[in-house]
PDB file of C-alpha atoms in Angstrom:
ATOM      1  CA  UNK A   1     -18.813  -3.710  26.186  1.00 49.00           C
ATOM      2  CA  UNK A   2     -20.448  -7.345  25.769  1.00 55.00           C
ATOM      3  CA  UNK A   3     -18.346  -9.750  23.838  1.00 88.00           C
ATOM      4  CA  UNK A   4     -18.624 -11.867  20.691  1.00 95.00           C
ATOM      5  CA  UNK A   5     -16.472 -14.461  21.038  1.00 96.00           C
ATOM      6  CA  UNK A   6     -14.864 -16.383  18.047  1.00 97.00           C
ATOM      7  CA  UNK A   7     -13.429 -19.435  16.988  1.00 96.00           C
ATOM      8  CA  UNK A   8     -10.989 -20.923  15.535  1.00 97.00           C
ATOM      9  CA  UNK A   9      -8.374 -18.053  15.297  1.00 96.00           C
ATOM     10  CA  UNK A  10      -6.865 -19.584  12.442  1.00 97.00           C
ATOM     11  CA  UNK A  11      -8.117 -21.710   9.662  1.00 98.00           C
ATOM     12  CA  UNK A  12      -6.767 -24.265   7.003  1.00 98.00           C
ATOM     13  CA  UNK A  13      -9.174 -25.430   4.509  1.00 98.00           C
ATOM     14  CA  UNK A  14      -8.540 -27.522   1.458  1.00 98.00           C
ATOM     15  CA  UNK A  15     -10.121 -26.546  -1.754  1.00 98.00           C
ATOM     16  CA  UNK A  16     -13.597 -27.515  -2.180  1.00 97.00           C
ATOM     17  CA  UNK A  17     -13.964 -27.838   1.929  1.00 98.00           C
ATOM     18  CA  UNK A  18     -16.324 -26.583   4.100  1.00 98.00           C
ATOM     19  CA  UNK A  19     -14.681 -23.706   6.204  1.00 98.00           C
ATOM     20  CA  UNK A  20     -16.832 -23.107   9.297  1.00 98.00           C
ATOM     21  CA  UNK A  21     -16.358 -20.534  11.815  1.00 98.00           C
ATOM     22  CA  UNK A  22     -18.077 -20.268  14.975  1.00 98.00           C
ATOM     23  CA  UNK A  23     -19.455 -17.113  17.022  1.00 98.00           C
ATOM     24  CA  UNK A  24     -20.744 -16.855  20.929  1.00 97.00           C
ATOM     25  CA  UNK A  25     -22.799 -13.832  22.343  1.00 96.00           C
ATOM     26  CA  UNK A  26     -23.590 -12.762  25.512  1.00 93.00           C
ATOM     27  CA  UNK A  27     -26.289 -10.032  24.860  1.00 90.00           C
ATOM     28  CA  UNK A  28     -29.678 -11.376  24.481  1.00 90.00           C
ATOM     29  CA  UNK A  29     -30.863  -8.186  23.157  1.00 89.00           C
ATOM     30  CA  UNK A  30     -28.544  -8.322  19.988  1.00 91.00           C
ATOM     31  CA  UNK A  31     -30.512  -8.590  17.321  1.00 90.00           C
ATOM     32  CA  UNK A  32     -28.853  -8.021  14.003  1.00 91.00           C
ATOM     33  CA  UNK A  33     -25.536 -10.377  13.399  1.00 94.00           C
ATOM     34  CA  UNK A  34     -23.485  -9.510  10.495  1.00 94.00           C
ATOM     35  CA  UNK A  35     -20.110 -11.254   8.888  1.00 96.00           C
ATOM     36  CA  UNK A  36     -17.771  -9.385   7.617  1.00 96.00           C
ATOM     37  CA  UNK A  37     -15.000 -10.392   4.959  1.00 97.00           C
ATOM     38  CA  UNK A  38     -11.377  -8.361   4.897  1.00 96.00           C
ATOM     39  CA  UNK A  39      -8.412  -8.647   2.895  1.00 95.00           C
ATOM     40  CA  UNK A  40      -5.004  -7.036   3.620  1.00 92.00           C
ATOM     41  CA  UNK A  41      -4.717  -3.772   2.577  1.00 88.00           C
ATOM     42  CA  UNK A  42      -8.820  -3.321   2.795  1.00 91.00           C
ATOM     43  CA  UNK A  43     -11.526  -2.376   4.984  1.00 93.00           C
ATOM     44  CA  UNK A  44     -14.061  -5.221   5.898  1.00 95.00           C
ATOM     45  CA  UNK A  45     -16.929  -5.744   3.407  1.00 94.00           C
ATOM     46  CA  UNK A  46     -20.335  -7.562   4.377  1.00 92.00           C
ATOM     47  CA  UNK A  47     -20.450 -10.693   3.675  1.00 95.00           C
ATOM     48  CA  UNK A  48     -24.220 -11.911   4.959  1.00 94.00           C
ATOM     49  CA  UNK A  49     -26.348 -10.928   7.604  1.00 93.00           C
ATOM     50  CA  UNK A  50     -29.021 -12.467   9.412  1.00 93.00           C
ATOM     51  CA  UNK A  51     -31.951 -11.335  12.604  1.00 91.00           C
ATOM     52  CA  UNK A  52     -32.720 -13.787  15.140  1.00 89.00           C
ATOM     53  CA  UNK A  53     -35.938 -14.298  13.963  1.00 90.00           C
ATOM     54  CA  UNK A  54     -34.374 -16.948  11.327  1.00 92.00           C
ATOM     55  CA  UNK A  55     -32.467 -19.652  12.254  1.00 94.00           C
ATOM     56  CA  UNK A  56     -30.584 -20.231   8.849  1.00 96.00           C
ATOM     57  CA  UNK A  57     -29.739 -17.355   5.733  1.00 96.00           C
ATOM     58  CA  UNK A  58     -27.930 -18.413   2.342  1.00 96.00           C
ATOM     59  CA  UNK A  59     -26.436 -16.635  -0.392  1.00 95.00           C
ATOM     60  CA  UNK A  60     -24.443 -18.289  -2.674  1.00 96.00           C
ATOM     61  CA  UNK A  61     -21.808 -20.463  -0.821  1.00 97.00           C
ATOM     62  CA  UNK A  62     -22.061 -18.903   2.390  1.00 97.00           C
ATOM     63  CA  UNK A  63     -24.812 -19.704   5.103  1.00 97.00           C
ATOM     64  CA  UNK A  64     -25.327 -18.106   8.360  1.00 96.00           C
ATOM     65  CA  UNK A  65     -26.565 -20.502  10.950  1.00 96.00           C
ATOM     66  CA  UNK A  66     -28.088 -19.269  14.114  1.00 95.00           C
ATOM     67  CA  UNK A  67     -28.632 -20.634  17.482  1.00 95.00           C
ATOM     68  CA  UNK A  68     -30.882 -18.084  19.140  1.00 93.00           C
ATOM     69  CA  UNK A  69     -31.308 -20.715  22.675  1.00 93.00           C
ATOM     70  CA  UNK A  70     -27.272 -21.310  22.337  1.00 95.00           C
ATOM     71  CA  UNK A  71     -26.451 -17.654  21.203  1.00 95.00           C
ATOM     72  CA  UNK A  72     -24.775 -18.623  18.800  1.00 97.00           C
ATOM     73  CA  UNK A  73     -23.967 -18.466  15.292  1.00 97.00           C
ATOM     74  CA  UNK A  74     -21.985 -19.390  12.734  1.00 98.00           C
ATOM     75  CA  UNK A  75     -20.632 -19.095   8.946  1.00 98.00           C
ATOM     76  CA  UNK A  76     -20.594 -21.798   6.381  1.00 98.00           C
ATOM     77  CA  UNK A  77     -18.445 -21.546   3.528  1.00 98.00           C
ATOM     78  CA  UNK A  78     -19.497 -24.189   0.969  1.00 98.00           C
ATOM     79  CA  UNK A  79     -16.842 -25.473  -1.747  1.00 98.00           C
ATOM     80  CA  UNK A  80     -14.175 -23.253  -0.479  1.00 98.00           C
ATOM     81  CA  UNK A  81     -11.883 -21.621  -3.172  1.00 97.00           C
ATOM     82  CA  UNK A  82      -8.543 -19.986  -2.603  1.00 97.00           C
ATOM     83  CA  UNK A  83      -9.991 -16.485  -3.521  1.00 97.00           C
ATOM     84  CA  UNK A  84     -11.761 -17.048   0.106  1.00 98.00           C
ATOM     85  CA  UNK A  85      -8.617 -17.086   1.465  1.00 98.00           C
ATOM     86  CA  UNK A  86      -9.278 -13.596   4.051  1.00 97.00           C
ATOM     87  CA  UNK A  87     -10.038 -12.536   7.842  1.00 97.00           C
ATOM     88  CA  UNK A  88     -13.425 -13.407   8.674  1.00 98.00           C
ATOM     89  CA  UNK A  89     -15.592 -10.967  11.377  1.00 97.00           C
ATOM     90  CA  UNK A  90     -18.740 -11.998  13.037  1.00 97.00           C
ATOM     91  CA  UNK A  91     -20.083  -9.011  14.758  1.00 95.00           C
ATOM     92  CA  UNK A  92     -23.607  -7.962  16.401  1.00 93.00           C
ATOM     93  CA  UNK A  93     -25.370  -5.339  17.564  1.00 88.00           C
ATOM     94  CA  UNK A  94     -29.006  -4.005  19.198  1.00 83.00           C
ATOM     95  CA  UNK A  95     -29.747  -1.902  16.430  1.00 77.00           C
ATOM     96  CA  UNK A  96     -31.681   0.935  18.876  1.00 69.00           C
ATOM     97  CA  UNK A  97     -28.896   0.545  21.471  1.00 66.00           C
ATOM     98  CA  UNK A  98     -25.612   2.977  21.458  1.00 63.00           C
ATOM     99  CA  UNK A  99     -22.812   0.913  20.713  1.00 72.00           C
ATOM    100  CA  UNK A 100     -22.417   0.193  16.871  1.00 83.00           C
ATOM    101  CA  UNK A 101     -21.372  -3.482  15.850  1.00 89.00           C
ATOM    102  CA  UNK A 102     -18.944  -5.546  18.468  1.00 91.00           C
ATOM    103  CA  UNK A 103     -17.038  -7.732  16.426  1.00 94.00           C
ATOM    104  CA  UNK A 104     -15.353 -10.892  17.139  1.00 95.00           C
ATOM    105  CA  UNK A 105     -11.590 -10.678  17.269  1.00 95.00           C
ATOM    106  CA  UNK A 106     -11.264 -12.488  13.571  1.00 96.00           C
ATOM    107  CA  UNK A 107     -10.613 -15.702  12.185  1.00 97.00           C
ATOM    108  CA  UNK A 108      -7.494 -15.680   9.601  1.00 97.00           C
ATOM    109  CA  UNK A 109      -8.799 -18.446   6.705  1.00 98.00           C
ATOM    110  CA  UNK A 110      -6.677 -19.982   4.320  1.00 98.00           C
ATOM    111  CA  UNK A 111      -8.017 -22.088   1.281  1.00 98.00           C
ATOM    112  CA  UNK A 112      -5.264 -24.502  -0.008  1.00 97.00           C
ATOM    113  CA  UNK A 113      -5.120 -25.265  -3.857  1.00 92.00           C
TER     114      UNK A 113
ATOM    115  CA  UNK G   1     -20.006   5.072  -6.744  1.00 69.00           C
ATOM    116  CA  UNK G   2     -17.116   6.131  -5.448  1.00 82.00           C
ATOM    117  CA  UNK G   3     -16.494   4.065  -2.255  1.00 92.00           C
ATOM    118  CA  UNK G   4     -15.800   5.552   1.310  1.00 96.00           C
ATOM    119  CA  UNK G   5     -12.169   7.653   1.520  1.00 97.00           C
ATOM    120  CA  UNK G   6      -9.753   7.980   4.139  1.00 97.00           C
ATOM    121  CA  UNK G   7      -6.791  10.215   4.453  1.00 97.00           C
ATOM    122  CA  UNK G   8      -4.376   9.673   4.943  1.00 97.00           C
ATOM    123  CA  UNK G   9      -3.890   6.465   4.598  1.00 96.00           C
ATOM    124  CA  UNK G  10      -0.620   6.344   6.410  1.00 97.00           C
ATOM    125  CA  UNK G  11       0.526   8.314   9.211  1.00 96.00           C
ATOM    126  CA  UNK G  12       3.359   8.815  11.683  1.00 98.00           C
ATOM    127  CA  UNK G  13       3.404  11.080  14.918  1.00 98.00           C
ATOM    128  CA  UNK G  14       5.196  10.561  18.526  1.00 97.00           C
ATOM    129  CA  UNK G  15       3.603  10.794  21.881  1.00 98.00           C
ATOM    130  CA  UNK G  16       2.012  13.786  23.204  1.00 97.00           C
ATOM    131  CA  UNK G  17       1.329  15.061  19.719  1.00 98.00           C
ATOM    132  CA  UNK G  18      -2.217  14.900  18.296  1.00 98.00           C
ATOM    133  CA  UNK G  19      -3.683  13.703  14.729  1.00 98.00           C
ATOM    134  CA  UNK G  20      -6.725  14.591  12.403  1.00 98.00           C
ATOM    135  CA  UNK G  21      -7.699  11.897  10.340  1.00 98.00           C
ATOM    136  CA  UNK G  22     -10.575  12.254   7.565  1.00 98.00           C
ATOM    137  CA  UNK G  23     -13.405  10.174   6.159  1.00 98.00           C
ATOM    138  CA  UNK G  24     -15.593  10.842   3.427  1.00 98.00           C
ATOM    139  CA  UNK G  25     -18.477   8.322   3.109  1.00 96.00           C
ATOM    140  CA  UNK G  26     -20.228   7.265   0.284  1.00 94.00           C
ATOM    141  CA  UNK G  27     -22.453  10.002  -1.703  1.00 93.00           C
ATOM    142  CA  UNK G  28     -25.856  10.597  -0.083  1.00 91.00           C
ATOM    143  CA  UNK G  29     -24.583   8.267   3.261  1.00 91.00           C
ATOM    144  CA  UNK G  30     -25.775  10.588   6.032  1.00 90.00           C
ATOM    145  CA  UNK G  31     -24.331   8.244   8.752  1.00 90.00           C
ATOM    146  CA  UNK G  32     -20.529   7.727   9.170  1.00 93.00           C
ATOM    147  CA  UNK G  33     -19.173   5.484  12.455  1.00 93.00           C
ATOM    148  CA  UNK G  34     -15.147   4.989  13.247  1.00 96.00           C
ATOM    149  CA  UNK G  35     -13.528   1.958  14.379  1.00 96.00           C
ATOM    150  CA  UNK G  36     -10.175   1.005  15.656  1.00 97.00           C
ATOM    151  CA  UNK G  37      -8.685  -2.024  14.932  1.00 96.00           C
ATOM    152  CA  UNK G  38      -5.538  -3.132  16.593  1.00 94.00           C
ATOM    153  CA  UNK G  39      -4.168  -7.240  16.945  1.00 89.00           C
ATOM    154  CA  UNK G  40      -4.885  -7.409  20.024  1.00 87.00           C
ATOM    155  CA  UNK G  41      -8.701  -5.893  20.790  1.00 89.00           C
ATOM    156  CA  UNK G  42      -9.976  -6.213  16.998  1.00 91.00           C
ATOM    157  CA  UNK G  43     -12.107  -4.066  15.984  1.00 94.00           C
ATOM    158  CA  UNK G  44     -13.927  -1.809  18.434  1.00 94.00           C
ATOM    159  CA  UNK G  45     -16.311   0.912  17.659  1.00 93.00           C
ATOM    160  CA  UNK G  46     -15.373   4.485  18.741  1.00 95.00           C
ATOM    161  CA  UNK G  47     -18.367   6.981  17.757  1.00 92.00           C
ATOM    162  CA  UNK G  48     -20.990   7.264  15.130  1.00 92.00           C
ATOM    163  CA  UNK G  49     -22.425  10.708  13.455  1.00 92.00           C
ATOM    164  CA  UNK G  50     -25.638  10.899  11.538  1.00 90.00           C
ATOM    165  CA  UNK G  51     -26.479  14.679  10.396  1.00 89.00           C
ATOM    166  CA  UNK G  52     -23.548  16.111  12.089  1.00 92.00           C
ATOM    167  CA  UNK G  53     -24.734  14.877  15.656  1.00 92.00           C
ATOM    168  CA  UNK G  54     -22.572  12.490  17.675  1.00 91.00           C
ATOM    169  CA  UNK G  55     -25.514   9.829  18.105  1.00 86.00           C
ATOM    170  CA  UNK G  56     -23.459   7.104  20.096  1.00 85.00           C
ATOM    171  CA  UNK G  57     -19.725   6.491  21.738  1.00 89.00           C
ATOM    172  CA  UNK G  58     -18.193   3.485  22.594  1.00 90.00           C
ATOM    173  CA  UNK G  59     -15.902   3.090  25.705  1.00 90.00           C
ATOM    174  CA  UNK G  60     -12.970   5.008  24.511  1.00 94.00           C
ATOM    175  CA  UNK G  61     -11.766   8.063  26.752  1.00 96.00           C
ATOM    176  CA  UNK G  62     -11.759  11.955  25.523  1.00 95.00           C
ATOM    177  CA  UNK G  63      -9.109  12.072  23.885  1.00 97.00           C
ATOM    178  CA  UNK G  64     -10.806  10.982  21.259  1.00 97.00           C
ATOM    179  CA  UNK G  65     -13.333  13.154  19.488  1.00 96.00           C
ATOM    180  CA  UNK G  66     -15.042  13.894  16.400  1.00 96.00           C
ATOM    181  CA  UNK G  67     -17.170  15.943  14.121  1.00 97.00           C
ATOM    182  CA  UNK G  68     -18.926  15.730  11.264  1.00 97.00           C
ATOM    183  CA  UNK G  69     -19.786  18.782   8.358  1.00 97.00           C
ATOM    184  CA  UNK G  70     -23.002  19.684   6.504  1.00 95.00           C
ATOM    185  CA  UNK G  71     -21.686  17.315   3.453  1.00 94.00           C
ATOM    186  CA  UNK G  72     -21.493  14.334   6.070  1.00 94.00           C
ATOM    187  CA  UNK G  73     -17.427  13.852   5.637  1.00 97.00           C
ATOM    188  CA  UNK G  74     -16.221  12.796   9.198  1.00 98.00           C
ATOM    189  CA  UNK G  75     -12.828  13.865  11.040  1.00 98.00           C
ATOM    190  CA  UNK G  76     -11.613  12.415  13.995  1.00 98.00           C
ATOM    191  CA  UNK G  77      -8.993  14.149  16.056  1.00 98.00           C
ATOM    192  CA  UNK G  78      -6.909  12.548  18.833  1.00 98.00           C
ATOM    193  CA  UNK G  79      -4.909  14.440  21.122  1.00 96.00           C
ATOM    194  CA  UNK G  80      -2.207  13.683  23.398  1.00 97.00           C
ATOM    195  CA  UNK G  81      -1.198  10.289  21.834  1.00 98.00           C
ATOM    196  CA  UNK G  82       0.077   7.316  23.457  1.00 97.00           C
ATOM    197  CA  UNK G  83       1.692   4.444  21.953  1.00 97.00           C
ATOM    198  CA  UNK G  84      -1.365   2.326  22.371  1.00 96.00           C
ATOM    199  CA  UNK G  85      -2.950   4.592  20.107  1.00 97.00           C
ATOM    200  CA  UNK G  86      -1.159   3.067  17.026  1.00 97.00           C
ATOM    201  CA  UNK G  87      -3.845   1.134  15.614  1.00 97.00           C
ATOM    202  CA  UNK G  88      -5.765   0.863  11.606  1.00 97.00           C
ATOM    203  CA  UNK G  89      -8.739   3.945  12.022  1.00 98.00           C
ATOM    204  CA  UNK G  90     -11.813   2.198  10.232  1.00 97.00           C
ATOM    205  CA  UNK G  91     -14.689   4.726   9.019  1.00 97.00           C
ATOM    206  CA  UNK G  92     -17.756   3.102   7.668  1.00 94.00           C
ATOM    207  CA  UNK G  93     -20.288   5.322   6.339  1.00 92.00           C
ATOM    208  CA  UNK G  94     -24.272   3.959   5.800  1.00 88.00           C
ATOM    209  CA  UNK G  95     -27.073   5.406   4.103  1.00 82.00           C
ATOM    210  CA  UNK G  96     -30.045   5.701   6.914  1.00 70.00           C
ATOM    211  CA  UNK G  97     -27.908   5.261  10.214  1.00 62.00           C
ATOM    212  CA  UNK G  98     -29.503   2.243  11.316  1.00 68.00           C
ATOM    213  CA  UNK G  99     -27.051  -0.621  11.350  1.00 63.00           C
ATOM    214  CA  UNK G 100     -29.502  -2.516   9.444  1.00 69.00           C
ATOM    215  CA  UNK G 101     -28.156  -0.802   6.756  1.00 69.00           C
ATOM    216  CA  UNK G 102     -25.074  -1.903   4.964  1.00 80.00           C
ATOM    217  CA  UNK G 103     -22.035  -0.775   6.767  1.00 86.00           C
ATOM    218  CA  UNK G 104     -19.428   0.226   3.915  1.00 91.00           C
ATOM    219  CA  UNK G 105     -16.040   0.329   5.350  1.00 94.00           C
ATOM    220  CA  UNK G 106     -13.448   2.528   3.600  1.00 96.00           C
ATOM    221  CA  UNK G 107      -9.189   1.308   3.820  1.00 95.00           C
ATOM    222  CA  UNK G 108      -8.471   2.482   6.973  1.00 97.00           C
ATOM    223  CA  UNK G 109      -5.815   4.982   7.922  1.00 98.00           C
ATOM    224  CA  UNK G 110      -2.576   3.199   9.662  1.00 97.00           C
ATOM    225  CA  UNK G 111      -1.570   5.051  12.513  1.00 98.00           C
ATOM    226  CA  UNK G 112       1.975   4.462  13.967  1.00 97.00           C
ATOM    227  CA  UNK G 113       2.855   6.602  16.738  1.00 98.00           C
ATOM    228  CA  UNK G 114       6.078   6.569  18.032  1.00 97.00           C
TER     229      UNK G 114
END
């Protein structure tokens, strides 16, 4: 299966930080790259998605950058609060192709009062 | 709107036996897809049903299988388990099947097997 790679594993942000979190693909045919937000206890939620054919998506306090010549991308969170404090998942997929979303292996994010 | 259910949500069996576990998706989702997530692998994708057809399978041997019924709730059976095998079960469930479309994942069922 092709990889998404991740980084960091682990993240400490102060309050009111930027948290930023950093995804590699391999597959140049992926074309739909989600994030995904999960708290113990929970199944992941979407958080934003974006399609190659932009290079930058915001809602709120979160931003998706993308990289299409890199393959990369990579989530922003803007004045980060405690309540952000969660597993993060960047994932992708070809949307026509057979193997559902491949999902980084998670970065753990703590927000510190 | 209710969101997507999974029983149970915890579960313990030993090797060699096999388990059933359930999903139902969110009302009028057609599309329902299982994941596994363990520490070590994260979360990979297992199968995917849209209209009660297995549309696509990730790399996972026979052992595991699944169905899904008429109202679009989703079981997944795996037989012959192996320690390995303990691991959260994810369903997601979507509303048109393409994975454009909003991927709502339910709690997961916690598998332990002994």
């Amino acid at each position: 299966q092709q990889q998404v790679k991740q980084s960091p594993q682990s993240l400490i942000v102060q309050k009111g930080g930027i948290s930023i979190i950093n995804c590699a693909y391999e597959n140049t045919a992926f074309d739909y790259f989600p994030w995904y937000q999960q708290f113990p206890g929970k199944g992941p939620a979407l958080l934003i998605a974006i399609r190659p054919d932009v290079s930058e998506k915001k809602e709120g306090r979160f931003t998706i950058s993308f990289n299409k010549s890199a393959k990369q991308f990579s989530l922003h969170i803007m004045d980060s609060q405690p309540g952000d404090s969660a597993t993060y998942f960047c994932a992708a997929a070809l949307v026509g192709g057979a193997d559902g979303l491949t999902f980084g292996k998670g970065t753990h994010l703590i927000i510190q009062p | 709107k209710a969101g997507v259910t999974q029983t149970p949500r915890y579960l313990i069996k030993t090797r060699g036996q096999q388990v059933t576990l359930s999903c139902s998706p969110i009302s009028g989702h057609r599309s329902v897809s299982w994941y596994q997530q363990t520490p070590g692998q994260g979360l990979q994708f297992l199968f995917e049903y849209f209209s009660e057809t297995q549309r696509n399978k990730g790399n996972f041997p026979g052992r595991f299988s699944g169905r899904q019924f008429s109202n679009s709730r989703s079981e997944m059976n795996v037989s012959t388990l192996e320690l390995g095998d303990s691991a959260l079960y994810l369903c997601a469930s979507s509303s048109a099947g393409s994975l454009y479309n909003e991927q709502f994942f339910g709690p997961g069922t916690r598998l332990t097997v002994l």
